[in-house]
Amino acid sequence: MTTRATRGPRRRTVVALAVILSVLAAFVVRLVDIQVVSADEHVSQSLTKIGVGETISGQRGSIVDSGGTVLASSVMVYDAQLSPKVIMQLEENDPRLPWAEAADKIAAITGQTGDEVRALVSDALAKDSQSQYAPLKKSLTTEQYIELRDLKRENNLAYLHMEGRETRVYPNGAVAGNILGFLDSSGAAQAGIEQLGEGCLAPTDGEESYRTGANGVVIPGSERTVPAVNGGSVQLTLNSDLQWYLQQMIGEEAQKQGAKGGTVTVVDVKTGKIRAAAEWPSLDPNDLDSSTPETRYSQIFHKDFEPGSTFKAITAAAAIEGAGLTPLSTVSAASRETFPNGAVINDAFTHPAYNYTLAGGLIDSSNVALSKFGTMVSPEVRYDYLQRFGVGQKTIDFPSEVGGLLHPVSEWDSQSLYTTTFGQYYSVTAAQLAGAYQAIANRGEKIDLSLVESCTAEDGTVATPEKPKHEQIIKEQTAAELTRMLENVAVQGGNADRIQVPGYRVTSKTGTAQVSDGNGGYKAGVYYTSMVGFAPVDDPQYVVVVTLDEPTKVVSSAATASAFQKAMTQVMKTYRVMPSSVPMDELLPKFG
């Protein structure tokens, strides 16, 4: 039997237990609501989105020459700013470092004076008493950034801010500037190797992200970092020392001749690698404002012109292989003749009817003689040979490169039937001209030109472009006969005394192209002149092409003679090419 005394405590225990169970039940219900039913809502209220943090910028890769000399690189610079309003707020609360002293310390790092720094803030406040921004100094170095950062931390300078940005630097200035190209203000490649090599040079940005609570505190364990991957390094085939010399030289020669511009292209005969691509006016990618839109691109790949007499060698190749001619084959040619279809062809100088050999026609650069030799094969055959030697085709697909112009045979009229035999009615670039003579120098084997050697990724992996195409476009014997005739041009031609390179046997051929007036005709007395050749004849190593755009002092191809001789001489020195050891064959006769 339960007494009153025992029932009281038991009842209180039961009640207390019920209360406790009710509270626990409430907690369980609430917990289920928080963690299950309304979990997403509560998470979104208490946490920020994943991705809070900042982008980690990768660095653009460098461009180097064949020997590893840096031609383009990226560096970090820092732009510093001040917050005038925060400066004033701190001054009212006994700052650790008073503004007057802080300005002096900041100025000592940035290369300014304390008065200049204080004036920046005063001027900003005079315009806006609540100003939050006053530019301090742009393009500070990493060392300056570190000094300012340490000063800020040590003295609680909350008003000092530094923002990093990448900038492109070209250590050698204008050396190969037109080939390297440039970036715009946003860092996007606009021309040259910067654009051509974008796949290698461009970095991949990383990301640093984390979660924070509502109070802004980073939640431990939520940090996530994806590192940036820097761009790779592009190695070119260019020799920067040779490039520098040739740019200085062609600039002097072009100005001496009163020309609008000039170029020098050097190609390795055995590999097709471009060792120099010099031009004037030259672009300094560090200073785009000093250039014009026309001079910011490579004229070697961007400008096409009628090759003129330089392509008489290609006509000779077609006639040798298509009509069985030899260097001693002959035709009668006066300085002016009217052909059966009514076309009138003139030579550059007046002379009676000569019984020209094929070699003589090249030596005297007779348009009439080459018209007769060239038309011994069909137009279709000559068109085929022009294509074989690269006319109408881009060389390396350089940004903004043009392929030249080659009209189909169906568009050749009575005049162009003959003018195509001496380099008119089609156009080429300096690069295409170099490629054509590379094939002659290389025993008839044409190798596609190349400018990029490799791409080395940040992890050291090296990738190389596809091997250039090799094609035997003419017979070795044909190439040998062309080489012998072109050496005779260098020895017996009108520029012989001006282009000889002591110790070396050299070939050469000039070109004097009329310049289009834009209306289907030509400018009177205005020419685009060129000279091409290779050396040494007994073991060809390098092709050199020189062009001058509308020279005014000497308007014929003789204007290029001095530049060609200097360029070829320097190339032989740069690569320590052994002098010729085999004497020249006996001279070929000009007349039969």
mmCIF file of C-alpha atoms in Angstrom, residues 228-417:
data_model
loop_
_atom_site.group_PDB
_atom_site.id
_atom_site.type_symbol
_atom_site.label_atom_id
_atom_site.label_comp_id
_atom_site.label_asym_id
_atom_site.label_seq_id
_atom_site.Cartn_x
_atom_site.Cartn_y
_atom_site.Cartn_z
ATOM 1 C CA ALA A 228 47.763 28.672 -61.917
ATOM 2 C CA VAL A 229 49.788 27.215 -64.779
ATOM 3 C CA ASN A 230 52.214 29.635 -66.383
ATOM 4 C CA GLY A 231 52.487 29.817 -70.167
ATOM 5 C CA GLY A 232 55.254 28.015 -72.012
ATOM 6 C CA SER A 233 58.338 29.430 -73.688
ATOM 7 C CA VAL A 234 58.425 29.756 -77.491
ATOM 8 C CA GLN A 235 61.858 29.369 -79.054
ATOM 9 C CA LEU A 236 62.351 30.917 -82.482
ATOM 10 C CA THR A 237 64.789 30.039 -85.258
ATOM 11 C CA LEU A 238 66.009 33.656 -85.352
ATOM 12 C CA ASN A 239 69.512 34.715 -84.379
ATOM 13 C CA SER A 240 68.993 37.943 -82.409
ATOM 14 C CA ASP A 241 72.578 39.188 -82.924
ATOM 15 C CA LEU A 242 72.302 38.808 -86.697
ATOM 16 C CA GLN A 243 68.801 40.276 -86.547
ATOM 17 C CA TRP A 244 70.088 43.357 -84.716
ATOM 18 C CA TYR A 245 72.879 43.970 -87.221
ATOM 19 C CA LEU A 246 70.621 43.547 -90.259
ATOM 20 C CA GLN A 247 67.957 45.855 -88.845
ATOM 21 C CA GLN A 248 70.510 48.604 -88.281
ATOM 22 C CA MET A 249 72.012 48.045 -91.726
ATOM 23 C CA ILE A 250 68.769 47.972 -93.721
ATOM 24 C CA GLY A 251 67.542 51.058 -91.884
ATOM 25 C CA GLU A 252 70.669 52.957 -92.931
ATOM 26 C CA GLU A 253 70.550 51.658 -96.510
ATOM 27 C CA ALA A 254 66.846 52.376 -96.965
ATOM 28 C CA GLN A 255 67.236 55.932 -95.731
ATOM 29 C CA LYS A 256 70.341 56.431 -97.843
ATOM 30 C CA GLN A 257 68.325 55.431 -100.925
ATOM 31 C CA GLY A 258 65.331 57.531 -99.924
ATOM 32 C CA ALA A 259 63.118 54.429 -99.715
ATOM 33 C CA LYS A 260 59.874 54.082 -97.802
ATOM 34 C CA GLY A 261 61.091 50.850 -96.246
ATOM 35 C CA GLY A 262 63.375 47.853 -96.588
ATOM 36 C CA THR A 263 63.707 44.217 -95.536
ATOM 37 C CA VAL A 264 66.339 41.501 -95.236
ATOM 38 C CA THR A 265 65.409 37.830 -94.992
ATOM 39 C CA VAL A 266 67.926 35.077 -94.272
ATOM 40 C CA VAL A 267 67.048 31.376 -94.687
ATOM 41 C CA ASP A 268 69.081 28.291 -93.844
ATOM 42 C CA VAL A 269 69.328 26.335 -97.113
ATOM 43 C CA LYS A 270 69.513 22.869 -95.526
ATOM 44 C CA THR A 271 66.611 23.322 -93.076
ATOM 45 C CA GLY A 272 64.371 26.125 -94.314
ATOM 46 C CA LYS A 273 64.724 27.858 -90.934
ATOM 47 C CA ILE A 274 64.462 31.643 -91.001
ATOM 48 C CA ARG A 275 67.568 33.017 -89.285
ATOM 49 C CA ALA A 276 66.771 36.712 -89.692
ATOM 50 C CA ALA A 277 63.722 38.722 -90.709
ATOM 51 C CA ALA A 278 64.862 42.326 -90.462
ATOM 52 C CA GLU A 279 62.914 45.345 -91.597
ATOM 53 C CA TRP A 280 62.752 49.111 -91.461
ATOM 54 C CA PRO A 281 60.754 50.929 -90.184
ATOM 55 C CA SER A 282 60.988 48.686 -87.126
ATOM 56 C CA LEU A 283 58.410 48.249 -84.396
ATOM 57 C CA ASP A 284 59.400 48.576 -80.733
ATOM 58 C CA PRO A 285 56.626 46.649 -78.935
ATOM 59 C CA ASN A 286 57.496 48.535 -75.750
ATOM 60 C CA ASP A 287 56.376 51.778 -77.409
ATOM 61 C CA LEU A 288 53.475 51.226 -79.773
ATOM 62 C CA ASP A 289 52.648 54.923 -79.846
ATOM 63 C CA SER A 290 55.869 55.627 -81.757
ATOM 64 C CA SER A 291 54.692 53.424 -84.653
ATOM 65 C CA THR A 292 51.922 53.639 -87.214
ATOM 66 C CA PRO A 293 49.393 50.898 -87.976
ATOM 67 C CA GLU A 294 51.251 50.178 -91.227
ATOM 68 C CA THR A 295 54.582 49.570 -89.460
ATOM 69 C CA ARG A 296 53.246 47.292 -86.710
ATOM 70 C CA TYR A 297 53.201 44.205 -88.903
ATOM 71 C CA SER A 298 55.916 42.287 -90.703
ATOM 72 C CA GLN A 299 56.305 43.478 -94.283
ATOM 73 C CA ILE A 300 58.258 40.295 -95.035
ATOM 74 C CA PHE A 301 55.024 38.324 -94.757
ATOM 75 C CA HIS A 302 52.419 41.053 -95.171
ATOM 76 C CA LYS A 303 53.511 42.907 -98.320
ATOM 77 C CA ASP A 304 53.438 41.275 -101.740
ATOM 78 C CA PHE A 305 55.001 42.645 -104.898
ATOM 79 C CA GLU A 306 55.714 41.584 -108.464
ATOM 80 C CA PRO A 307 59.075 39.754 -108.246
ATOM 81 C CA GLY A 308 60.278 40.933 -111.614
ATOM 82 C CA SER A 309 63.543 39.505 -112.887
ATOM 83 C CA THR A 310 64.257 37.436 -109.756
ATOM 84 C CA PHE A 311 61.724 34.925 -111.106
ATOM 85 C CA LYS A 312 63.403 34.621 -114.500
ATOM 86 C CA ALA A 313 65.289 31.733 -112.886
ATOM 87 C CA ILE A 314 61.976 29.927 -112.384
ATOM 88 C CA THR A 315 61.100 30.519 -116.049
ATOM 89 C CA ALA A 316 64.497 29.041 -116.940
ATOM 90 C CA ALA A 317 63.746 25.981 -114.768
ATOM 91 C CA ALA A 318 60.460 25.378 -116.624
ATOM 92 C CA ALA A 319 62.184 25.776 -120.005
ATOM 93 C CA ILE A 320 65.067 23.446 -119.091
ATOM 94 C CA GLU A 321 62.788 20.661 -117.876
ATOM 95 C CA GLY A 322 59.838 21.313 -120.174
ATOM 96 C CA ALA A 323 61.618 22.116 -123.442
ATOM 97 C CA GLY A 324 64.980 20.453 -122.974
ATOM 98 C CA LEU A 325 66.950 23.733 -123.004
ATOM 99 C CA THR A 326 70.466 24.165 -121.603
ATOM 100 C CA PRO A 327 72.348 27.271 -120.414
ATOM 101 C CA LEU A 328 73.779 27.473 -123.971
ATOM 102 C CA SER A 329 70.431 27.325 -125.840
ATOM 103 C CA THR A 330 69.919 30.484 -127.898
ATOM 104 C CA VAL A 331 67.285 32.898 -129.201
ATOM 105 C CA SER A 332 67.560 36.118 -131.172
ATOM 106 C CA ALA A 333 66.321 39.044 -129.089
ATOM 107 C CA ALA A 334 66.363 42.801 -129.728
ATOM 108 C CA SER A 335 65.670 45.345 -127.000
ATOM 109 C CA ARG A 336 62.108 45.901 -128.286
ATOM 110 C CA GLU A 337 59.989 43.406 -130.164
ATOM 111 C CA THR A 338 56.384 42.997 -131.195
ATOM 112 C CA PHE A 339 55.197 39.399 -130.845
ATOM 113 C CA PRO A 340 52.782 37.604 -133.208
ATOM 114 C CA ASN A 341 49.783 38.228 -130.931
ATOM 115 C CA GLY A 342 50.486 41.984 -130.882
ATOM 116 C CA ALA A 343 52.189 42.118 -127.480
ATOM 117 C CA VAL A 344 55.111 44.538 -127.235
ATOM 118 C CA ILE A 345 58.002 43.647 -124.906
ATOM 119 C CA ASN A 346 60.931 45.931 -124.028
ATOM 120 C CA ASP A 347 64.283 45.451 -122.327
ATOM 121 C CA ALA A 348 65.590 47.897 -119.749
ATOM 122 C CA PHE A 349 68.391 49.053 -122.094
ATOM 123 C CA THR A 350 68.636 49.605 -125.844
ATOM 124 C CA HIS A 351 70.579 47.061 -127.880
ATOM 125 C CA PRO A 352 70.519 45.414 -131.327
ATOM 126 C CA ALA A 353 69.297 41.872 -131.878
ATOM 127 C CA TYR A 354 71.609 39.566 -129.911
ATOM 128 C CA ASN A 355 71.800 35.818 -130.218
ATOM 129 C CA TYR A 356 71.316 35.372 -126.483
ATOM 130 C CA THR A 357 72.104 32.147 -124.668
ATOM 131 C CA LEU A 358 69.766 31.257 -121.814
ATOM 132 C CA ALA A 359 72.610 32.155 -119.460
ATOM 133 C CA GLY A 360 73.118 35.456 -121.307
ATOM 134 C CA GLY A 361 69.421 36.267 -121.073
ATOM 135 C CA LEU A 362 69.677 35.917 -117.285
ATOM 136 C CA ILE A 363 72.975 37.820 -117.047
ATOM 137 C CA ASP A 364 71.652 40.802 -119.014
ATOM 138 C CA SER A 365 68.148 40.256 -117.613
ATOM 139 C CA SER A 366 66.591 40.506 -121.078
ATOM 140 C CA ASN A 367 62.794 40.497 -120.955
ATOM 141 C CA VAL A 368 62.583 39.808 -124.677
ATOM 142 C CA ALA A 369 64.941 36.823 -124.520
ATOM 143 C CA LEU A 370 63.138 35.306 -121.519
ATOM 144 C CA SER A 371 59.789 35.835 -123.237
ATOM 145 C CA LYS A 372 61.020 33.720 -126.121
ATOM 146 C CA PHE A 373 62.652 31.074 -123.935
ATOM 147 C CA GLY A 374 59.632 30.942 -121.609
ATOM 148 C CA THR A 375 57.049 30.483 -124.314
ATOM 149 C CA MET A 376 58.848 27.383 -125.569
ATOM 150 C CA VAL A 377 56.673 25.613 -122.995
ATOM 151 C CA SER A 378 52.937 26.013 -122.571
ATOM 152 C CA PRO A 379 51.388 28.541 -120.155
ATOM 153 C CA GLU A 380 50.053 25.599 -118.160
ATOM 154 C CA VAL A 381 53.586 24.266 -117.621
ATOM 155 C CA ARG A 382 54.861 27.665 -116.501
ATOM 156 C CA TYR A 383 51.887 28.043 -114.165
ATOM 157 C CA ASP A 384 52.712 24.661 -112.660
ATOM 158 C CA TYR A 385 56.322 25.708 -112.012
ATOM 159 C CA LEU A 386 55.226 28.958 -110.405
ATOM 160 C CA GLN A 387 53.065 26.928 -108.041
ATOM 161 C CA ARG A 388 55.896 24.478 -107.348
ATOM 162 C CA PHE A 389 58.091 27.381 -106.252
ATOM 163 C CA GLY A 390 55.407 28.663 -103.876
ATOM 164 C CA VAL A 391 53.646 31.483 -105.710
ATOM 165 C CA GLY A 392 50.131 32.002 -104.367
ATOM 166 C CA GLN A 393 50.759 30.005 -101.184
ATOM 167 C CA LYS A 394 51.496 31.233 -97.672
ATOM 168 C CA THR A 395 54.819 30.152 -96.211
ATOM 169 C CA ILE A 396 54.323 29.663 -92.442
ATOM 170 C CA ASP A 397 50.788 31.042 -92.016
ATOM 171 C CA PHE A 398 52.199 33.993 -90.116
ATOM 172 C CA PRO A 399 49.492 36.319 -88.726
ATOM 173 C CA SER A 400 48.321 38.693 -91.474
ATOM 174 C CA GLU A 401 50.521 36.848 -94.005
ATOM 175 C CA VAL A 402 49.404 37.121 -97.616
ATOM 176 C CA GLY A 403 49.839 34.368 -100.153
ATOM 177 C CA GLY A 404 50.558 36.606 -103.112
ATOM 178 C CA LEU A 405 48.565 36.525 -106.314
ATOM 179 C CA LEU A 406 48.680 33.980 -109.117
ATOM 180 C CA HIS A 407 46.073 34.402 -111.837
ATOM 181 C CA PRO A 408 44.823 31.228 -113.535
ATOM 182 C CA VAL A 409 46.030 30.696 -117.093
ATOM 183 C CA SER A 410 42.541 31.429 -118.356
ATOM 184 C CA GLU A 411 43.058 35.063 -117.299
ATOM 185 C CA TRP A 412 46.399 35.511 -119.078
ATOM 186 C CA ASP A 413 45.940 37.881 -122.011
ATOM 187 C CA SER A 414 48.206 38.549 -124.994
ATOM 188 C CA GLN A 415 50.535 40.738 -122.905
ATOM 189 C CA SER A 416 50.642 38.704 -119.693
ATOM 190 C CA LEU A 417 51.366 35.583 -121.741
#
